[in-house]
Amino acid sequence: MALPAILSGLRLPVVAAPLFIISHPPLVMAQCKAGVVGAFPALNARPKEQLDEWLAEITEELSAHDAKNPTRPAAPFAVNQIVHRSNDRLEHDLATCVKHKVPIVITSLGAVEEVNQAVHSYGGIVLHDIIHDRHARKAIEKGADGLIAVAAGAGGHAGTLSPFALVQEIRQWFDGPLLLSGAIANGGAVLAAEAMGADLAYIGSPFIATHEARAPDAYKEMIVKSRAADIVYSNLFTGVHGNYLKGSIVQAGMDPDDLPEADPSKMNFASADAKAWRDIWGSGQGIGAVTQITGAGALVERLADEYAAAKARLCG
Ligand SMILES: Cc1cc2nc3c(=O)[nH]c(=O)nc-3n(C[C@H](O)[C@H](O)[C@H](O)COP(=O)(O)O)c2cc1C
């Protein structure tokens, strides 16, 4: 199946993943102007009325950019909606996305037909993130247009499956838009994702170490200094397993090698865990590739250079 026009023709086949607390308009606009899809979770706009302002700002700024740079227009942007009972803003946030005709909506946790229909009503597309083939099938049944396979090693609520296993199973029955995430942090890995059968790479953690990211400097520095062995997979902080920086767990006074298990009944994705994300810093395993804090545009440049070099290497 051909990739929808909105996802093709990007400078690089990359969607910058939404990051709780961290992604905000300056980062999203820098990502889009650099030629990759920029994204943020709707919940990052607080209070909820701020979402309307953010969407107006991003839309206006990107169309002004396009008017000035007709040969190098900005990539489209995406808003992430947490479709879970703990998110009491969903109806409001979705209506605001419909009002602004947000081009791409990324849904996480729940696959709900009404959400997909609302986005389709104005011509938007929905990408749903999953960690298992079973969830992927359900998402497509409910009307999502594409899938984001979140494999082992990803930042945030990562899965445990190898990207090879996950992509191959999904590609047995689904030929629509497929994104792959999990520790993709250099241009060669973007090409590898395509070689495996994905259409685009979905990259989160490297964007934390950018000037535009809304993260404390110490967090950005820890991303630069840390490597895969410094990532801890635990369900303690939100009730669902995710990947976190060991250094931030130590800073919070806990022993990263001896964390208790969480109580799943306390799962909350919308508000109470904000504190957890603020103090316990999420990150995927790919950050060994991040050696300095740069602008988001420079990060995309690096990925594009590495992607071209990897392609040249493989094609002789
Ligand atoms: C700090 C942090 C916050 C995240 N917040 C969200 C979120 O709010 N919604 C979501 O769908 N995914 C979230 N994710 C997951 C990312 O969107 C993406 O799946 C992941 O970062 C990809 O793996 P990578 O970090 O190894 O590139 C978060 C990841 C990190 C590291």
Short mmCIF file of N, CA, C and O and ligand atoms in Angstrom, two decimals, residues 17-20 22 41 80 82 108 129 153-156 181-183 202-205 208 219 277 282-284, ligand 1:
data_model
loop_
_atom_site.label_atom_id
_atom_site.label_comp_id
_atom_site.label_asym_id
_atom_site.label_seq_id
_atom_site.Cartn_x
_atom_site.Cartn_y
_atom_site.Cartn_z
N ALA A 17 8.97 11.39 18.22
CA ALA A 17 7.94 10.85 19.12
C ALA A 17 7.52 11.87 20.17
O ALA A 17 8.34 12.68 20.61
N PRO A 18 6.23 11.81 20.60
CA PRO A 18 5.77 12.71 21.65
C PRO A 18 6.38 12.34 23.00
O PRO A 18 6.47 11.16 23.34
N LEU A 19 6.78 13.34 23.75
CA LEU A 19 7.44 13.10 25.05
C LEU A 19 6.70 13.86 26.14
O LEU A 19 6.59 15.10 26.08
N PHE A 20 6.19 13.13 27.10
CA PHE A 20 5.43 13.73 28.20
C PHE A 20 6.27 14.82 28.86
O PHE A 20 7.48 14.64 29.09
N ILE A 22 8.06 17.08 28.04
CA ILE A 22 9.19 17.64 27.29
C ILE A 22 8.81 18.29 25.96
O ILE A 22 9.38 19.32 25.57
N PRO A 41 2.38 15.38 23.23
CA PRO A 41 1.17 14.86 23.86
C PRO A 41 0.23 16.02 24.18
O PRO A 41 0.67 17.05 24.72
N ASN A 80 -0.46 13.66 20.26
CA ASN A 80 -0.66 12.37 20.91
C ASN A 80 -1.82 12.45 21.92
O ASN A 80 -1.87 13.35 22.75
N ILE A 82 -3.79 10.24 24.84
CA ILE A 82 -3.78 9.05 25.70
C ILE A 82 -5.22 8.60 25.85
O ILE A 82 -6.04 9.28 26.48
N SER A 108 -2.48 6.38 22.01
CA SER A 108 -1.75 5.43 22.85
C SER A 108 -2.73 4.77 23.81
O SER A 108 -3.68 5.41 24.26
N ASP A 129 -0.10 3.41 18.68
CA ASP A 129 1.13 2.70 19.10
C ASP A 129 0.82 1.43 19.88
O ASP A 129 -0.14 1.36 20.65
N GLY A 153 13.59 -1.60 24.31
CA GLY A 153 14.62 -0.56 24.35
C GLY A 153 14.11 0.84 24.12
O GLY A 153 14.87 1.81 24.17
N ALA A 154 12.79 0.99 23.88
CA ALA A 154 12.23 2.33 23.64
C ALA A 154 12.11 3.11 24.95
O ALA A 154 12.01 2.53 26.03
N GLY A 155 12.10 4.42 24.84
CA GLY A 155 11.85 5.26 26.00
C GLY A 155 10.37 5.24 26.34
O GLY A 155 9.54 4.88 25.51
N GLY A 156 10.03 5.62 27.54
CA GLY A 156 8.63 5.60 27.96
C GLY A 156 8.16 4.17 28.18
O GLY A 156 8.94 3.29 28.53
N SER A 181 9.77 1.95 16.55
CA SER A 181 10.51 2.70 17.56
C SER A 181 11.20 1.75 18.51
O SER A 181 10.87 0.58 18.62
N GLY A 182 12.17 2.31 19.19
CA GLY A 182 12.92 1.54 20.19
C GLY A 182 14.40 1.70 19.95
O GLY A 182 14.99 0.99 19.13
N ALA A 183 15.01 2.70 20.63
CA ALA A 183 16.46 2.88 20.60
C ALA A 183 17.00 3.28 19.23
O ALA A 183 18.18 3.09 18.96
N TYR A 202 10.54 6.09 14.44
CA TYR A 202 9.85 6.92 15.45
C TYR A 202 10.87 7.13 16.56
O TYR A 202 11.28 6.16 17.22
N ILE A 203 11.32 8.36 16.70
CA ILE A 203 12.50 8.62 17.55
C ILE A 203 12.16 9.58 18.69
O ILE A 203 11.71 10.70 18.45
N GLY A 204 12.37 9.14 19.92
CA GLY A 204 12.04 9.98 21.06
C GLY A 204 13.25 10.50 21.82
O GLY A 204 13.58 11.68 21.75
N SER A 205 13.92 9.62 22.55
CA SER A 205 14.92 10.04 23.54
C SER A 205 15.99 11.00 23.02
O SER A 205 16.36 11.94 23.73
N ILE A 208 15.41 14.63 23.60
CA ILE A 208 15.46 15.21 24.95
C ILE A 208 16.71 16.10 25.09
O ILE A 208 16.66 17.16 25.69
N TYR A 219 18.93 16.84 33.09
CA TYR A 219 18.33 15.70 32.37
C TYR A 219 19.01 15.56 31.00
O TYR A 219 19.46 14.47 30.61
N TRP A 277 7.32 11.43 36.27
CA TRP A 277 8.10 11.76 35.07
C TRP A 277 9.01 12.96 35.30
O TRP A 277 10.01 13.13 34.62
N GLY A 282 12.64 9.51 31.99
CA GLY A 282 12.49 8.44 31.00
C GLY A 282 13.54 8.55 29.91
O GLY A 282 13.96 9.65 29.54
N SER A 283 13.94 7.40 29.41
CA SER A 283 14.85 7.37 28.25
C SER A 283 14.93 5.96 27.68
O SER A 283 14.87 4.98 28.43
N GLY A 284 15.08 5.88 26.38
CA GLY A 284 15.30 4.60 25.74
C GLY A 284 16.78 4.23 25.76
O GLY A 284 17.63 5.00 26.23
C1 LIG B 1 10.55 10.99 28.57
C2 LIG B 1 9.61 10.28 27.67
C3 LIG B 1 8.26 10.61 27.69
C4 LIG B 1 7.36 9.95 26.84
N1 LIG B 1 6.06 10.33 26.84
C5 LIG B 1 5.19 9.76 25.98
C6 LIG B 1 3.84 10.19 25.92
O1 LIG B 1 3.40 11.10 26.61
N2 LIG B 1 3.02 9.57 25.04
C7 LIG B 1 3.46 8.55 24.23
O2 LIG B 1 2.68 8.04 23.43
N3 LIG B 1 4.73 8.13 24.27
C8 LIG B 1 5.60 8.72 25.12
N4 LIG B 1 6.91 8.31 25.15
C9 LIG B 1 7.34 7.26 24.22
C10 LIG B 1 7.82 7.88 22.93
O3 LIG B 1 6.74 8.51 22.27
C11 LIG B 1 8.47 6.83 21.98
O4 LIG B 1 7.66 5.71 21.86
C12 LIG B 1 9.81 6.41 22.47
O5 LIG B 1 10.52 7.50 23.00
C13 LIG B 1 10.61 5.79 21.36
O6 LIG B 1 11.79 5.20 21.82
P1 LIG B 1 13.20 5.97 21.91
O7 LIG B 1 13.08 6.93 23.04
O8 LIG B 1 14.15 4.88 22.19
O9 LIG B 1 13.42 6.66 20.62
C14 LIG B 1 7.83 8.93 25.98
C15 LIG B 1 9.19 8.60 25.98
C16 LIG B 1 10.07 9.27 26.80
C17 LIG B 1 11.52 8.92 26.74
#
